[in-house]
Amino acid sequence: MTTTTAAAPPQTRWRGTGFGTQVLVLTQRSLRTLVSDPRMIVFSILQPLIMLTLFSQIFASIANTPGFPQGVAYIDFLMPAILVNTAMQSALQAGVGLVTDMKNGVLARFRSLPIRSGSVLVARSLSDLVRTASQLLLMLVFAVVVFGFSPAGGVVGIAAALALALAVGWGLGWIFLAIAAWLRNAELMQTVGFLAMFPLMFASSAYVPVSGLPGWLQAVANVNPLTFAVDAARSLALDQPVSGVVGALVTSAVLAAAGWVMAVKGFRRPL
């Protein structure tokens, strides 16, 4: 008498969750880390509010100069630029946060799991986008309540300017993520970021009309990509003829694509 045994079912190797699930879980993890530290929340909010307060008071007299747009309050002129600049500074913090995760061993633990490297970077980008959106919304409320920010574009114009600032910040965030993935040094990352940001911020139309700048600075401002982004956001908020929005969005998309490629390559290097 012969006996037969059922063949054991073939074992399949678990390959981890899908890319979307990984991004969702890692984004939630980054947001929980941010919320769990009240100091980080407070200082991330205070910095742009202090900038708004100082610049709105220091440069307010520019509204009385001949080259300033007629009938526009300085706070209405300034606030779209503050939105773009704050988004740009938050983009730098995305890179600093990635370096911090590299140094504290978080990414080393991720490498031992079946997680795609791209999902870690996308999650970092999305969590910083949420943080930036929260910052900008609080700044808008502060500007409306304290300084009477009320541009001609109304709520629709403000929302459009906010969305454009977030798009610009998201694109730049990928560039800073790429820089962080290659440098892997928080101090050096911040130094490089600030050296890049301050010329972009002040050699632009952010705080004064380009016509009010010295001749050589006008030449720089006219080719400064931040000028195009600020002018587009300002036109949306002030309900003026809009130009440069498509260019700003396309530039952000190109920066994001290039940053994605370089960030993934740098991230895959041995820690």
Tab-separated table of C-alpha atoms in Angstrom:
chain	number	residue	atom	x	y	z
A	1	MET	CA	0.000	0.000	0.000
A	2	THR	CA	1.431	3.316	-1.030
A	3	THR	CA	0.687	6.674	0.472
A	4	THR	CA	0.892	9.984	-1.278
A	5	THR	CA	1.613	13.290	0.357
A	6	ALA	CA	0.306	16.567	-0.920
A	7	ALA	CA	2.943	18.764	-2.480
A	8	ALA	CA	3.830	21.763	-0.343
A	9	PRO	CA	2.600	25.020	-1.838
A	10	PRO	CA	5.396	27.025	-3.435
A	11	GLN	CA	6.773	29.689	-1.158
A	12	THR	CA	6.798	33.185	-2.501
A	13	ARG	CA	9.200	35.807	-1.305
A	14	TRP	CA	7.564	38.829	0.277
A	15	ARG	CA	8.665	41.866	-1.623
A	16	GLY	CA	7.215	44.537	0.615
A	17	THR	CA	4.331	46.913	0.132
A	18	GLY	CA	3.595	49.002	-2.915
A	19	PHE	CA	5.281	52.297	-3.646
A	20	GLY	CA	2.180	54.343	-2.751
A	21	THR	CA	1.779	52.629	0.625
A	22	GLN	CA	5.444	53.160	1.417
A	23	VAL	CA	5.172	56.855	0.597
A	24	LEU	CA	2.033	57.213	2.731
A	25	VAL	CA	3.534	55.462	5.763
A	26	LEU	CA	6.848	57.311	5.549
A	27	THR	CA	5.096	60.664	5.074
A	28	GLN	CA	3.023	60.025	8.188
A	29	ARG	CA	6.184	59.093	10.047
A	30	SER	CA	7.874	62.388	9.061
A	31	LEU	CA	4.798	64.417	10.058
A	32	ARG	CA	4.560	62.652	13.421
A	33	THR	CA	8.217	63.450	14.046
A	34	LEU	CA	7.523	67.114	13.315
A	35	VAL	CA	4.393	67.311	15.472
A	36	SER	CA	6.064	65.498	18.369
A	37	ASP	CA	8.557	68.350	18.826
A	38	PRO	CA	6.663	71.554	19.793
A	39	ARG	CA	9.871	73.591	19.609
A	40	MET	CA	10.287	72.781	15.944
A	41	ILE	CA	6.712	73.858	15.255
A	42	VAL	CA	7.041	77.123	17.156
A	43	PHE	CA	10.322	78.202	15.585
A	44	SER	CA	9.275	77.154	12.072
A	45	ILE	CA	6.267	79.465	12.462
A	46	LEU	CA	8.060	82.329	14.203
A	47	GLN	CA	10.795	82.747	11.607
A	48	PRO	CA	8.552	83.737	8.665
A	49	LEU	CA	6.330	85.847	10.929
A	50	ILE	CA	9.336	87.830	12.151
A	51	MET	CA	10.497	88.272	8.569
A	52	LEU	CA	7.067	89.538	7.548
A	53	THR	CA	6.907	91.960	10.478
A	54	LEU	CA	10.383	93.401	9.920
A	55	PHE	CA	10.214	93.757	6.161
A	56	SER	CA	6.700	95.219	6.188
A	57	GLN	CA	7.871	97.962	8.562
A	58	ILE	CA	11.394	98.596	7.272
A	59	PHE	CA	10.456	98.894	3.604
A	60	ALA	CA	6.980	100.420	4.025
A	61	SER	CA	8.176	103.882	2.927
A	62	ILE	CA	8.990	102.459	-0.523
A	63	ALA	CA	5.269	102.691	-1.278
A	64	ASN	CA	5.708	106.491	-1.494
A	65	THR	CA	8.414	106.399	-4.159
A	66	PRO	CA	7.631	107.266	-7.796
A	67	GLY	CA	8.356	103.813	-9.208
A	68	PHE	CA	6.008	101.982	-6.851
A	69	PRO	CA	2.676	100.691	-8.299
A	70	GLN	CA	-0.037	103.272	-7.744
A	71	GLY	CA	-2.888	102.405	-5.401
A	72	VAL	CA	-1.158	99.318	-3.971
A	73	ALA	CA	-0.435	99.068	-0.250
A	74	TYR	CA	3.064	97.878	0.543
A	75	ILE	CA	1.794	94.845	2.497
A	76	ASP	CA	-0.154	93.778	-0.607
A	77	PHE	CA	3.000	94.193	-2.688
A	78	LEU	CA	5.192	92.391	-0.148
A	79	MET	CA	3.097	89.418	0.924
A	80	PRO	CA	3.250	87.390	-2.332
A	81	ALA	CA	7.044	87.735	-2.251
A	82	ILE	CA	7.122	86.587	1.383
A	83	LEU	CA	5.101	83.518	0.400
A	84	VAL	CA	7.595	82.580	-2.316
A	85	ASN	CA	10.635	83.320	-0.140
A	86	THR	CA	9.271	81.333	2.798
A	87	ALA	CA	8.581	78.386	0.506
A	88	MET	CA	12.159	78.636	-0.757
A	89	GLN	CA	13.565	78.649	2.788
A	90	SER	CA	11.378	75.681	3.711
A	91	ALA	CA	12.832	73.871	0.707
A	92	LEU	CA	16.261	74.234	2.282
A	93	GLN	CA	14.964	72.667	5.487
A	94	ALA	CA	13.877	69.612	3.495
A	95	GLY	CA	17.516	68.995	2.650
A	96	VAL	CA	18.642	69.610	6.234
A	97	GLY	CA	16.011	67.151	7.472
A	98	LEU	CA	17.281	64.487	5.076
A	99	VAL	CA	20.853	64.951	6.318
A	100	THR	CA	19.610	64.654	9.906
A	101	ASP	CA	17.901	61.351	9.113
A	102	MET	CA	21.113	60.113	7.515
A	103	LYS	CA	23.171	61.001	10.572
A	104	ASN	CA	20.837	59.638	13.263
A	105	GLY	CA	20.598	56.180	11.711
A	106	VAL	CA	17.004	56.319	10.485
A	107	LEU	CA	17.932	55.813	6.855
A	108	ALA	CA	20.326	53.010	7.754
A	109	ARG	CA	17.373	51.140	9.269
A	110	PHE	CA	15.275	51.858	6.188
A	111	ARG	CA	17.952	50.318	3.992
A	112	SER	CA	17.528	47.009	5.830
A	113	LEU	CA	13.844	46.924	4.877
A	114	PRO	CA	12.234	46.225	1.496
A	115	ILE	CA	11.658	49.937	0.891
A	116	ARG	CA	12.384	51.716	-2.339
A	117	SER	CA	14.820	54.574	-1.959
A	118	GLY	CA	12.588	56.810	-4.051
A	119	SER	CA	9.693	56.402	-1.608
A	120	VAL	CA	11.824	57.783	1.224
A	121	LEU	CA	12.628	60.884	-0.805
A	122	VAL	CA	9.058	61.405	-2.011
A	123	ALA	CA	7.783	61.046	1.560
A	124	ARG	CA	10.280	63.643	2.756
A	125	SER	CA	9.203	65.968	-0.056
A	126	LEU	CA	5.480	65.575	0.716
A	127	SER	CA	5.868	66.018	4.472
A	128	ASP	CA	7.827	69.216	3.916
A	129	LEU	CA	5.184	70.386	1.460
A	130	VAL	CA	2.538	69.945	4.184
A	131	ARG	CA	4.731	71.811	6.657
A	132	THR	CA	5.286	74.649	4.203
A	133	ALA	CA	1.567	74.914	3.436
A	134	SER	CA	0.830	75.202	7.161
A	135	GLN	CA	3.445	77.938	7.530
A	136	LEU	CA	2.100	79.927	4.615
A	137	LEU	CA	-1.515	79.659	5.754
A	138	LEU	CA	-0.610	80.924	9.231
A	139	MET	CA	1.351	83.774	7.682
A	140	LEU	CA	-1.625	84.754	5.556
A	141	VAL	CA	-3.922	84.818	8.591
A	142	PHE	CA	-1.358	86.908	10.480
A	143	ALA	CA	-0.961	89.322	7.568
A	144	VAL	CA	-4.724	89.762	7.210
A	145	VAL	CA	-5.422	90.229	10.924
A	146	VAL	CA	-2.389	92.311	11.936
A	147	PHE	CA	-1.389	94.235	8.794
A	148	GLY	CA	-4.642	94.370	6.881
A	149	PHE	CA	-3.464	92.353	3.898
A	150	SER	CA	-6.291	92.664	1.387
A	151	PRO	CA	-5.116	92.481	-2.231
A	152	ALA	CA	-7.388	93.248	-5.167
A	153	GLY	CA	-7.433	89.593	-6.225
A	154	GLY	CA	-9.361	88.605	-3.121
A	155	VAL	CA	-9.513	85.055	-1.818
A	156	VAL	CA	-9.119	83.532	-5.275
A	157	GLY	CA	-6.007	85.563	-6.035
A	158	ILE	CA	-4.495	84.799	-2.649
A	159	ALA	CA	-5.174	81.076	-3.067
A	160	ALA	CA	-3.584	81.119	-6.528
A	161	ALA	CA	-0.497	82.933	-5.218
A	162	LEU	CA	-0.268	80.421	-2.356
A	163	ALA	CA	-0.476	77.475	-4.755
A	164	LEU	CA	2.217	78.974	-6.980
A	165	ALA	CA	4.521	79.546	-3.987
A	166	LEU	CA	4.052	75.919	-2.917
A	167	ALA	CA	4.859	74.705	-6.436
A	168	VAL	CA	8.042	76.782	-6.526
A	169	GLY	CA	9.063	75.599	-3.063
A	170	TRP	CA	8.368	71.965	-3.961
A	171	GLY	CA	10.546	72.157	-7.062
A	172	LEU	CA	13.403	73.794	-5.166
A	173	GLY	CA	12.965	71.264	-2.373
A	174	TRP	CA	14.041	68.483	-4.727
A	175	ILE	CA	17.195	70.420	-5.592
A	176	PHE	CA	18.064	70.758	-1.910
A	177	LEU	CA	17.261	67.073	-1.339
A	178	ALA	CA	19.720	66.238	-4.111
A	179	ILE	CA	22.383	68.496	-2.593
A	180	ALA	CA	21.789	66.922	0.823
A	181	ALA	CA	22.024	63.393	-0.565
A	182	TRP	CA	25.480	64.168	-1.947
A	183	LEU	CA	26.909	66.479	0.736
A	184	ARG	CA	25.527	64.633	3.783
A	185	ASN	CA	26.591	67.433	6.104
A	186	ALA	CA	23.991	69.665	7.775
A	187	GLU	CA	26.303	72.627	8.396
A	188	LEU	CA	27.670	72.589	4.868
A	189	MET	CA	24.154	72.120	3.530
A	190	GLN	CA	22.893	75.220	5.331
A	191	THR	CA	25.902	77.265	4.223
A	192	VAL	CA	25.417	76.344	0.572
A	193	GLY	CA	21.677	76.978	0.856
A	194	PHE	CA	21.989	80.433	2.357
A	195	LEU	CA	24.704	81.437	-0.098
A	196	ALA	CA	22.307	80.543	-2.884
A	197	MET	CA	19.166	82.031	-1.334
A	198	PHE	CA	20.180	85.480	-0.215
A	199	PRO	CA	21.351	86.733	-3.632
A	200	LEU	CA	18.161	85.309	-5.131
A	201	MET	CA	16.012	87.023	-2.495
A	202	PHE	CA	17.491	90.506	-2.514
A	203	ALA	CA	18.573	90.756	-6.155
A	204	SER	CA	14.967	90.387	-7.278
A	205	SER	CA	11.644	92.208	-7.288
A	206	ALA	CA	10.697	90.707	-3.933
A	207	TYR	CA	10.970	93.802	-1.737
A	208	VAL	CA	11.263	96.744	-4.107
A	209	PRO	CA	10.339	97.269	-7.770
A	210	VAL	CA	13.173	96.372	-10.107
A	211	SER	CA	13.244	99.974	-11.343
A	212	GLY	CA	14.288	101.085	-7.849
A	213	LEU	CA	17.420	98.945	-7.820
A	214	PRO	CA	20.889	100.110	-8.916
A	215	GLY	CA	21.657	99.476	-12.571
A	216	TRP	CA	23.810	96.399	-12.100
A	217	LEU	CA	21.269	94.870	-9.709
A	218	GLN	CA	18.501	95.536	-12.221
A	219	ALA	CA	20.412	93.459	-14.743
A	220	VAL	CA	20.679	90.613	-12.219
A	221	ALA	CA	17.054	90.910	-11.128
A	222	ASN	CA	15.788	90.802	-14.705
A	223	VAL	CA	17.294	87.330	-15.192
A	224	ASN	CA	16.725	86.108	-11.641
A	225	PRO	CA	14.243	83.192	-11.724
A	226	LEU	CA	12.891	84.285	-8.343
A	227	THR	CA	11.799	87.575	-9.895
A	228	PHE	CA	9.586	85.714	-12.353
A	229	ALA	CA	8.025	83.628	-9.587
A	230	VAL	CA	7.436	86.656	-7.339
A	231	ASP	CA	5.996	88.743	-10.174
A	232	ALA	CA	3.637	85.913	-11.127
A	233	ALA	CA	2.442	85.422	-7.538
A	234	ARG	CA	2.054	89.178	-7.110
A	235	SER	CA	0.012	89.484	-10.294
A	236	LEU	CA	-2.313	86.727	-9.120
A	237	ALA	CA	-2.806	88.326	-5.705
A	238	LEU	CA	-3.279	91.849	-7.073
A	239	ASP	CA	-5.608	90.760	-9.892
A	240	GLN	CA	-3.266	92.188	-12.507
A	241	PRO	CA	-2.504	90.805	-15.986
A	242	VAL	CA	-0.783	87.526	-15.229
A	243	SER	CA	2.427	86.509	-16.940
A	244	GLY	CA	5.071	84.043	-15.964
A	245	VAL	CA	2.829	81.554	-14.142
A	246	VAL	CA	3.325	78.845	-16.759
A	247	GLY	CA	7.044	79.526	-16.834
A	248	ALA	CA	7.286	79.278	-13.044
A	249	LEU	CA	5.369	75.995	-13.029
A	250	VAL	CA	7.422	74.513	-15.855
A	251	THR	CA	10.657	75.583	-14.170
A	252	SER	CA	9.509	73.990	-10.895
A	253	ALA	CA	8.669	70.756	-12.702
A	254	VAL	CA	12.067	70.691	-14.425
A	255	LEU	CA	13.855	71.353	-11.130
A	256	ALA	CA	11.839	68.602	-9.443
A	257	ALA	CA	12.655	66.095	-12.187
A	258	ALA	CA	16.357	66.930	-12.189
A	259	GLY	CA	16.465	66.955	-8.382
A	260	TRP	CA	14.689	63.580	-8.247
A	261	VAL	CA	17.268	61.921	-10.496
A	262	MET	CA	20.252	63.357	-8.638
A	263	ALA	CA	18.721	62.776	-5.197
A	264	VAL	CA	18.044	59.089	-5.906
A	265	LYS	CA	21.591	58.597	-7.193
A	266	GLY	CA	23.086	60.322	-4.178
A	267	PHE	CA	20.778	58.524	-1.755
A	268	ARG	CA	21.815	55.094	-3.051
A	269	ARG	CA	25.474	55.745	-2.274
A	270	PRO	CA	26.762	53.858	0.798
A	271	LEU	CA	26.206	55.783	4.014
